[in-house]
Short mmCIF file of C-alpha atoms and ligand atoms in Angstrom, two decimals:
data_model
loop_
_atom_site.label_atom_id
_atom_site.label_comp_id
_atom_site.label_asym_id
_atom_site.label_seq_id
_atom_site.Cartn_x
_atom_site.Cartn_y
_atom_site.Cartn_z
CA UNK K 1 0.00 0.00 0.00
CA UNK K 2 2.85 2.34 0.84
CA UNK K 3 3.44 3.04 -2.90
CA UNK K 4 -0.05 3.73 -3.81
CA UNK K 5 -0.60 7.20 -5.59
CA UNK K 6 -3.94 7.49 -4.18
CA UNK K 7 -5.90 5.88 -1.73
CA UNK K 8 -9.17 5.95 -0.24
CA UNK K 9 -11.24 3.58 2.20
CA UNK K 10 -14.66 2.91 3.22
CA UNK K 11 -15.54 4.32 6.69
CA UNK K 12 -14.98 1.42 8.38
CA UNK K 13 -12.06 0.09 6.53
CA UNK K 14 -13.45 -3.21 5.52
CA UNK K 15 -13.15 -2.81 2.06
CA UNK K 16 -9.98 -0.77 0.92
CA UNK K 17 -9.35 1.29 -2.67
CA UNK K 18 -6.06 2.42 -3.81
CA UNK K 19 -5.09 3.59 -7.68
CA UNK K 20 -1.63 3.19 -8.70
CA UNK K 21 -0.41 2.82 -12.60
CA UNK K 22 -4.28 3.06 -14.18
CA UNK K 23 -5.05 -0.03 -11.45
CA UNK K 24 -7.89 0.36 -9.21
CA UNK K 25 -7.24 -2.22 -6.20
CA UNK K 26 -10.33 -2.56 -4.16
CA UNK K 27 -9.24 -5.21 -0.96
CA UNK K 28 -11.68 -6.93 1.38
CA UNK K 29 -10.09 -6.64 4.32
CA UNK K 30 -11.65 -8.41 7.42
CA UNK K 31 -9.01 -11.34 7.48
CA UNK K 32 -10.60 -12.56 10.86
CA UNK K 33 -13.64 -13.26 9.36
CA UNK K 34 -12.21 -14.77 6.19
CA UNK K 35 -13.59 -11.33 5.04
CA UNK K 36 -16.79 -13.07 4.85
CA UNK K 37 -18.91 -9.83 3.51
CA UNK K 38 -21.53 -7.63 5.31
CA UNK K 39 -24.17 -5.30 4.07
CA UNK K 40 -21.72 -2.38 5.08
CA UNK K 41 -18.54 -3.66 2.71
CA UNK K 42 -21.12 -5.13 -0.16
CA UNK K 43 -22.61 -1.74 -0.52
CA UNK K 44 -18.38 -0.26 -0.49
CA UNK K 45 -17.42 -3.00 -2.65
CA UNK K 46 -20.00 -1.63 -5.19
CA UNK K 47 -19.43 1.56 -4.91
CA UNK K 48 -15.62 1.07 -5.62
CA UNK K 49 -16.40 -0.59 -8.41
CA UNK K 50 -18.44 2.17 -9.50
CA UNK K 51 -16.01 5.08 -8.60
CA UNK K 52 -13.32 2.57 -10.70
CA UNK K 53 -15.75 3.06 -13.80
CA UNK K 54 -16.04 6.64 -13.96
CA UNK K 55 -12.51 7.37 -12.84
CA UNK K 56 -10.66 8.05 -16.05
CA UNK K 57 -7.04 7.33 -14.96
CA UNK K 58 -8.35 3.82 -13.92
CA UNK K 59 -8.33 1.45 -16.58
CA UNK K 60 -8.32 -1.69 -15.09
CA UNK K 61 -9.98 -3.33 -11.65
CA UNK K 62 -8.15 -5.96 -9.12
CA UNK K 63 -9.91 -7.25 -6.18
CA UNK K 64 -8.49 -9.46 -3.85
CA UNK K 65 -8.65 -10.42 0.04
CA UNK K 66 -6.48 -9.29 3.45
CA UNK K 67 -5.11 -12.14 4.75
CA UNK K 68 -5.28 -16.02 4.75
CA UNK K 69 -8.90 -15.70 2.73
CA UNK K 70 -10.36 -13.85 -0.43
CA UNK K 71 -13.54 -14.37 0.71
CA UNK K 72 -15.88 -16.21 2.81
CA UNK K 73 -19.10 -15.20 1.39
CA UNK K 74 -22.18 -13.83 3.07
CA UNK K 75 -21.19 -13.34 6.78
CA UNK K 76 -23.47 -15.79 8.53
CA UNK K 77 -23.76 -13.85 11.72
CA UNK K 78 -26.95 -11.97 9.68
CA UNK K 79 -28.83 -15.06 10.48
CA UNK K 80 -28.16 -14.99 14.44
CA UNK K 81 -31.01 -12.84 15.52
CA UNK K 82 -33.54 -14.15 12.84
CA UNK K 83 -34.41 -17.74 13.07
CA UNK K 84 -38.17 -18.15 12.12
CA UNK K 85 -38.69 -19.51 9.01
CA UNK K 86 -40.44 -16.92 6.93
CA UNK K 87 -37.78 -13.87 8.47
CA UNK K 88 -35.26 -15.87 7.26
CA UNK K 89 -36.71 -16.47 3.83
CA UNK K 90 -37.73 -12.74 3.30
CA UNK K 91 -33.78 -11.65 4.62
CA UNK K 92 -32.08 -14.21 2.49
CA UNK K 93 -34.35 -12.53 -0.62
CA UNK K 94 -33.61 -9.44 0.36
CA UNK K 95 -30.21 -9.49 0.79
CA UNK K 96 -29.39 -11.36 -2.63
CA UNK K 97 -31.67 -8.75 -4.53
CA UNK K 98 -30.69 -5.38 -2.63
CA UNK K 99 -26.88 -6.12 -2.25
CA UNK K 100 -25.34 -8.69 -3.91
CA UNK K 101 -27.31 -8.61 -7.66
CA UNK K 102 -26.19 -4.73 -7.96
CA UNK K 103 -22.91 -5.52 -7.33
CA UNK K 104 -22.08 -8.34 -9.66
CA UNK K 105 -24.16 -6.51 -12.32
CA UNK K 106 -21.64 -3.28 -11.83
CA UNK K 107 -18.80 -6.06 -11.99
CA UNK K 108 -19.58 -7.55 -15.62
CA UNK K 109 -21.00 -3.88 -16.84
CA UNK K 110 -17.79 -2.56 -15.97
CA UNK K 111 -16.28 -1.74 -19.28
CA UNK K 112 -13.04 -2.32 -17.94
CA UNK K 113 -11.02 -5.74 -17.30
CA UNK K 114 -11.72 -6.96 -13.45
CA UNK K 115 -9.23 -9.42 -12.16
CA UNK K 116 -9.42 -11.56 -9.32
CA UNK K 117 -6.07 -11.92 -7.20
CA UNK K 118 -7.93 -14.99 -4.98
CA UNK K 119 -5.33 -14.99 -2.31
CA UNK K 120 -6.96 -17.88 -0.51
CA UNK K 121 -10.37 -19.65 -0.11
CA UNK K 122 -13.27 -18.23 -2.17
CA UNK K 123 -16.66 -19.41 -0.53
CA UNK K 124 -20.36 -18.58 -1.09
CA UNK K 125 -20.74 -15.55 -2.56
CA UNK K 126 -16.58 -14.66 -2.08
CA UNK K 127 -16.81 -17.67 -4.84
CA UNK K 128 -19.93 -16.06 -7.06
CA UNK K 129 -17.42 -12.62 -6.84
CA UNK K 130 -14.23 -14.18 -8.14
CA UNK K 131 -16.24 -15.70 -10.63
CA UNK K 132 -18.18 -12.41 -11.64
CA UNK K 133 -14.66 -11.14 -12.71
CA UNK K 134 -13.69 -11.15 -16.05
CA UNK K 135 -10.21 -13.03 -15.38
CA UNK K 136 -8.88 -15.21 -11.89
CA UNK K 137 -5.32 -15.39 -10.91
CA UNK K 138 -4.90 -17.98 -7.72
CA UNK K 139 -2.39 -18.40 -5.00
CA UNK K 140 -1.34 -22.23 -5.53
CA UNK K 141 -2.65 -22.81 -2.02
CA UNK K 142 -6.12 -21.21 -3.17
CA UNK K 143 -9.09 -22.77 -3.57
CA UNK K 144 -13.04 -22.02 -4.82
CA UNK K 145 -15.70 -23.46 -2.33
CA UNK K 146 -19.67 -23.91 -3.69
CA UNK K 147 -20.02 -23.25 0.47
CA UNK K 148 -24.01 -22.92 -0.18
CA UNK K 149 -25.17 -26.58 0.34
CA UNK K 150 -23.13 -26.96 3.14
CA UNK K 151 -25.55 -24.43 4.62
CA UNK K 152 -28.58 -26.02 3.31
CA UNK K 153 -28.70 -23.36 0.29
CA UNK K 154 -28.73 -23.48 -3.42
CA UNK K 155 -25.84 -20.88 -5.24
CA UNK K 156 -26.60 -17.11 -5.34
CA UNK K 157 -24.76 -14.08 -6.89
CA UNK K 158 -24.15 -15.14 -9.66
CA UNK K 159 -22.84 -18.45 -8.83
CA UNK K 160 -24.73 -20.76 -11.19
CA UNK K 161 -24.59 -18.53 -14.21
CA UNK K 162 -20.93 -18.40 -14.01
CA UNK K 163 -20.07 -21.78 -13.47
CA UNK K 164 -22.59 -23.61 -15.79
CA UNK K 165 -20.89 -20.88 -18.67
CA UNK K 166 -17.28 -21.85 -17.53
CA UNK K 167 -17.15 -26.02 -16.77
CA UNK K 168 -20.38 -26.97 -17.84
CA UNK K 169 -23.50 -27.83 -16.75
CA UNK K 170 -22.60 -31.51 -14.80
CA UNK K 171 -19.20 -30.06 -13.83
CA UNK K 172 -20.63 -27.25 -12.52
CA UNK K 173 -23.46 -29.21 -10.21
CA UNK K 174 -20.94 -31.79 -9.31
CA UNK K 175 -18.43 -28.90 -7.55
CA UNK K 176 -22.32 -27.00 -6.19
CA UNK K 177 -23.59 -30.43 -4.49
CA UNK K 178 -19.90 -31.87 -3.10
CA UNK K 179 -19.62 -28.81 -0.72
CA UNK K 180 -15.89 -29.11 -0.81
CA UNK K 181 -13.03 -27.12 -1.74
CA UNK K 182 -11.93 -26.85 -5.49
CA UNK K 183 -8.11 -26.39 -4.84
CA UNK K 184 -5.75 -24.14 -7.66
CA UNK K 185 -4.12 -26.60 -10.12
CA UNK K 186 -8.20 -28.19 -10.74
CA UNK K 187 -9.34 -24.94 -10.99
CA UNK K 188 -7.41 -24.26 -13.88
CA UNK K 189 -7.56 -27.55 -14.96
CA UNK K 190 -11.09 -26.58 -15.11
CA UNK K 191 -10.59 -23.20 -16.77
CA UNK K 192 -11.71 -21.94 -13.81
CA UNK K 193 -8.84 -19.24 -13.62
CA UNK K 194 -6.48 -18.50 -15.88
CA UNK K 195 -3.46 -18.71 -14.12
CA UNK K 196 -2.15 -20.04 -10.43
CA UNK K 197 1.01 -18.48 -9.03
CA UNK K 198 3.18 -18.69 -5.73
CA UNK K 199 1.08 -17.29 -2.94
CA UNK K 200 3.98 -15.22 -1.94
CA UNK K 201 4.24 -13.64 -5.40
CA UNK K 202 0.29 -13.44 -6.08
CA UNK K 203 -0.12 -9.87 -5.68
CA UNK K 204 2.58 -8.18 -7.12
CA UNK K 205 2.38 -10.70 -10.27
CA UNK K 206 -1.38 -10.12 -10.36
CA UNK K 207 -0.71 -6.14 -10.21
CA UNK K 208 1.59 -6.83 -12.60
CA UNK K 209 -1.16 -8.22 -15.21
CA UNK K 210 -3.54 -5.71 -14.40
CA UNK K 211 -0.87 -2.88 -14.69
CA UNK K 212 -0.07 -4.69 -18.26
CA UNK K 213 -3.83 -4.88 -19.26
CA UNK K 214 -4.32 -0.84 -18.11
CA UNK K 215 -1.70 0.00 -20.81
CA UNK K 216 -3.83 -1.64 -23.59
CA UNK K 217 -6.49 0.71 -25.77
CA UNK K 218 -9.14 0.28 -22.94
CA UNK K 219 -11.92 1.24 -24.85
CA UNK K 220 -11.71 -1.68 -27.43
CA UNK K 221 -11.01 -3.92 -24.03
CA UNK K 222 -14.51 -3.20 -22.61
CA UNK K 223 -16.19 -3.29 -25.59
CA UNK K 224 -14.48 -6.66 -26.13
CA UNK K 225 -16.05 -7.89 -22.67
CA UNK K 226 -19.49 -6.58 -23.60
CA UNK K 227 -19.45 -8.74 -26.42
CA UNK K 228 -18.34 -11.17 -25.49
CA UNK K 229 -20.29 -11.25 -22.63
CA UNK K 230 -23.70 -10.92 -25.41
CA UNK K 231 -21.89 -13.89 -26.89
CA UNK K 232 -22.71 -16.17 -24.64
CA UNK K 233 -26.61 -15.02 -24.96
CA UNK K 234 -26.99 -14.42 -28.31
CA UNK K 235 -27.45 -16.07 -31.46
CA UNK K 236 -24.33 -15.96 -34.09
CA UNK K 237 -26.73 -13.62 -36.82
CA UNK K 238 -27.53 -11.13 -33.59
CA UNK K 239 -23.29 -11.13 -32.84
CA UNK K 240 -22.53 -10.17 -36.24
CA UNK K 241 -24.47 -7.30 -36.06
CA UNK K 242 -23.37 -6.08 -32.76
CA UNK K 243 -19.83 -6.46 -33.21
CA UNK K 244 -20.12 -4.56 -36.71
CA UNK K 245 -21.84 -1.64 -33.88
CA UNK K 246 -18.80 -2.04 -31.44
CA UNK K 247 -16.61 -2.04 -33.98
CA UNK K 248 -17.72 1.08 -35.24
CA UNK K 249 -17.18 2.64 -32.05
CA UNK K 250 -13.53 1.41 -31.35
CA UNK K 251 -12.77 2.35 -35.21
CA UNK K 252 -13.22 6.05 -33.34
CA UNK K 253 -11.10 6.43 -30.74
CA UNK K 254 -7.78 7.73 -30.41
CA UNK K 255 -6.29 4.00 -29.47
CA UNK K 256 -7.10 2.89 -32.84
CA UNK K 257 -5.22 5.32 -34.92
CA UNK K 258 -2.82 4.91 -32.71
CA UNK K 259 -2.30 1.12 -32.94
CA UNK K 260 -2.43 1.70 -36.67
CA UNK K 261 0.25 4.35 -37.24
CA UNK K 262 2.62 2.28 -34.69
CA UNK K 263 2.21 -0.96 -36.58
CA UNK K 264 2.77 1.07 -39.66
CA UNK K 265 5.81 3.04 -38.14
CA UNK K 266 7.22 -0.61 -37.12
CA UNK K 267 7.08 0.82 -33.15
CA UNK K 268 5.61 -0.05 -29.60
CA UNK K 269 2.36 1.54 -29.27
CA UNK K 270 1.24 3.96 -26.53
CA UNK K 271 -2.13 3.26 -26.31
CA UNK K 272 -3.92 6.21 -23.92
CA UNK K 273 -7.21 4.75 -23.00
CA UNK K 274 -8.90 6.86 -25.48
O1 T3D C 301 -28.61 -13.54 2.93
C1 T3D C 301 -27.94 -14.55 2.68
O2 T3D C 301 -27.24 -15.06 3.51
C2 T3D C 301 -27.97 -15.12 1.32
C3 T3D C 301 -26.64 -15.07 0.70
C4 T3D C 301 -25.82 -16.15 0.77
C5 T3D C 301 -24.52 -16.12 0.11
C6 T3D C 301 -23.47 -16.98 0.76
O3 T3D C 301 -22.33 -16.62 0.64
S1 T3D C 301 -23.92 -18.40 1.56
C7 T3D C 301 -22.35 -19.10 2.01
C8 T3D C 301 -21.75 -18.40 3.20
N1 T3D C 301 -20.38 -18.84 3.46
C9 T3D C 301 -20.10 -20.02 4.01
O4 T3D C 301 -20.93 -20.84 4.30
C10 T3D C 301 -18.63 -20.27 4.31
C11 T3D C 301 -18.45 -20.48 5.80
N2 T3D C 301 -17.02 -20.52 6.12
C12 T3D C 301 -16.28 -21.61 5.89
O5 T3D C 301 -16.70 -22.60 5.34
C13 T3D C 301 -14.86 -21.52 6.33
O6 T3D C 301 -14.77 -20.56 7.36
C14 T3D C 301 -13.89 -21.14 5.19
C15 T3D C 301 -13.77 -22.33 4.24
C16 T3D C 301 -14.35 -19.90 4.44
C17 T3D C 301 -12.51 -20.80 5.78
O7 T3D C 301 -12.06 -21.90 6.58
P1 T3D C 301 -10.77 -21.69 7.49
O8 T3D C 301 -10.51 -22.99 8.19
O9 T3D C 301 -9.66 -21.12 6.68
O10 T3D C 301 -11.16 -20.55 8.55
P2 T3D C 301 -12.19 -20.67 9.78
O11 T3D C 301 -11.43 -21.00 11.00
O12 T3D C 301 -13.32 -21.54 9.44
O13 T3D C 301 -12.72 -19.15 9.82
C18 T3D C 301 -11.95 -18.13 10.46
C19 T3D C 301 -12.93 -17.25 11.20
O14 T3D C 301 -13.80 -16.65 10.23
C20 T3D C 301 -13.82 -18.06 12.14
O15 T3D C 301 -14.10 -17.26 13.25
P3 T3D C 301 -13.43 -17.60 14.69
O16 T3D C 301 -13.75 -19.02 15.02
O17 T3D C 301 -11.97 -17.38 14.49
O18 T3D C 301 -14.06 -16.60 15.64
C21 T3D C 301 -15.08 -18.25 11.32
O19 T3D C 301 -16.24 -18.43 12.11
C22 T3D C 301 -15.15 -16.93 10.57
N3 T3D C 301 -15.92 -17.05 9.34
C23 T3D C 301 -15.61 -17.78 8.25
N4 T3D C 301 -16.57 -17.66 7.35
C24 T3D C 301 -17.52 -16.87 7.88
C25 T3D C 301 -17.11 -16.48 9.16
N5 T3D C 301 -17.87 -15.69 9.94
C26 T3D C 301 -19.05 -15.28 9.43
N6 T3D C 301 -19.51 -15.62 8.21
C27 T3D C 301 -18.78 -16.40 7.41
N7 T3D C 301 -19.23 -16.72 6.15
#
């Protein structure tokens, strides 16, 4: 943190936002808890993630965890004062619609690359976020935990849609139903991240990557992801015609004539986000 150009926190410091090289870095940070996530850091988290997407000198997104976790999901303690049947039902609803479905929406709107540095276990929802981000890096001694049928629950946040898209659909129920941890290497066997590093080298070579990826023409990068993203929804006719539309709006910006003239000029090109 010491080297970080600018930083800012939530109120209560459970969720931490620092900008350094065109790399936002929001951090969870309530290691004691695994920084299993209240409604205080969920509504931070989003609004990070927000401020990230306006904030013109930041053209990429990290999130990661303090500690030995990245995540532990919904904090549990919101169930220890509610116990009847119905309260609980209406809460759990609640909660999913009012905190957690804004905040993965901002995540894949963001038209900006998100990576996850997952530092340790990802569980629940701390799973659903890591997989709401466009690309995963994972400590070796990581792992991804479907933690909702341990609890008696099915996934939330995102959870399903992301895994059934990534491993499949019996995959993906397999690792929901077994309740145990998915560890690193498996994961990317899976294609469940994209890389696995040292867990001593995780953030700086995650920083690294996102510090690589905010020196690319960010514009064509998020209109990449929101096609990508439409990809996955739409039928191949519908594609064509949007990427023709995205492509019109790429062919505009700065970045382009830029990556032009350098390949042209036979140089390295400086790409300005434009
Ligand atoms: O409204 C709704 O709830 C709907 C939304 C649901 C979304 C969800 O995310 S449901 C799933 C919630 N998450 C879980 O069920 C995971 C529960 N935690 C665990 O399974 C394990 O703690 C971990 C696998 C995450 C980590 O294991 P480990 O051995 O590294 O650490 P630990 O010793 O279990 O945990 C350390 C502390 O964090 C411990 O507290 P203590 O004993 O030191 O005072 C533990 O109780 C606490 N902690 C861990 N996870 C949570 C938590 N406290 C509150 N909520 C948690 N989710």
């Amino acid at each position: 943190m010491t080297a970080m150009t600018a930083m800012t926190m939530a109120d209560d410091q459970t969720v931490l936002y620092a900008v350094e090289q065109g790399v936002a870095t929001i951090t969870l940070n309530r290691p004691a808890r695994r920084n299993a996530l209240t409604p205080a850091m969920l509504q931070a988290l989003q609004a990070h993630v927000m401020q990230a997407g306006q904030a013109a000198d930041v053209r990429a997104v990290l999130i990661t965890g303090a500690g030995q976790g990245f995540c532990a999901g919904q904090d549990l303690s919101i169930f220890a004062d509610t116990t009847e049947p119905t309260a609980v039902r209406d809460l759990v609803y609640d909660v999913v619609l009012t905190y957690y479905r804004p905040l993965i929406e901002s995540i894949c709107q963001l038209e900006k690359p998100v990576v996850a540095a997952i530092n340790g276990v990802a569980a629940g929802a701390g799973a659903s976020l890591a997989l709401a981000c466009d690309l995963r890096m994972m400590a070796d001694d990581a792992s991804l935990l479907l933690a909702f049928s341990n609890i008696g629950l099915v996934p939330d946040a995102g959870a399903s849609w992301f895994l059934t898209r990534l491993v499949g659909y019996s995959r993906a129920y397999a690792i929901a139903i077994s309740g145990e941890r998915v560890p690193a290497t498996r994961c990317l066997e899976l294609g469940l991240t994209n890389r696995v590093t040292a867990s001593t080298t995780l953030l700086t070579e995650a920083q690294g990557w996102a510090q690589a990826l905010a020196q690319r023409p960010t514009v064509a990068l998020g209109l990449t992801k929101r096609v990508m993203q439409q990809a996955t929804q739409q039928d191949l006719s519908a594609i064509l015609v949007a990427e023709a539309e995205l492509q019109a709006r790429a062919a505009m910006t700065a970045d382009h004539r830029e990556g032009v003239a350098a390949f042209v000029e036979k140089r390295t090109p400086i790409f300005t986000g434009r």
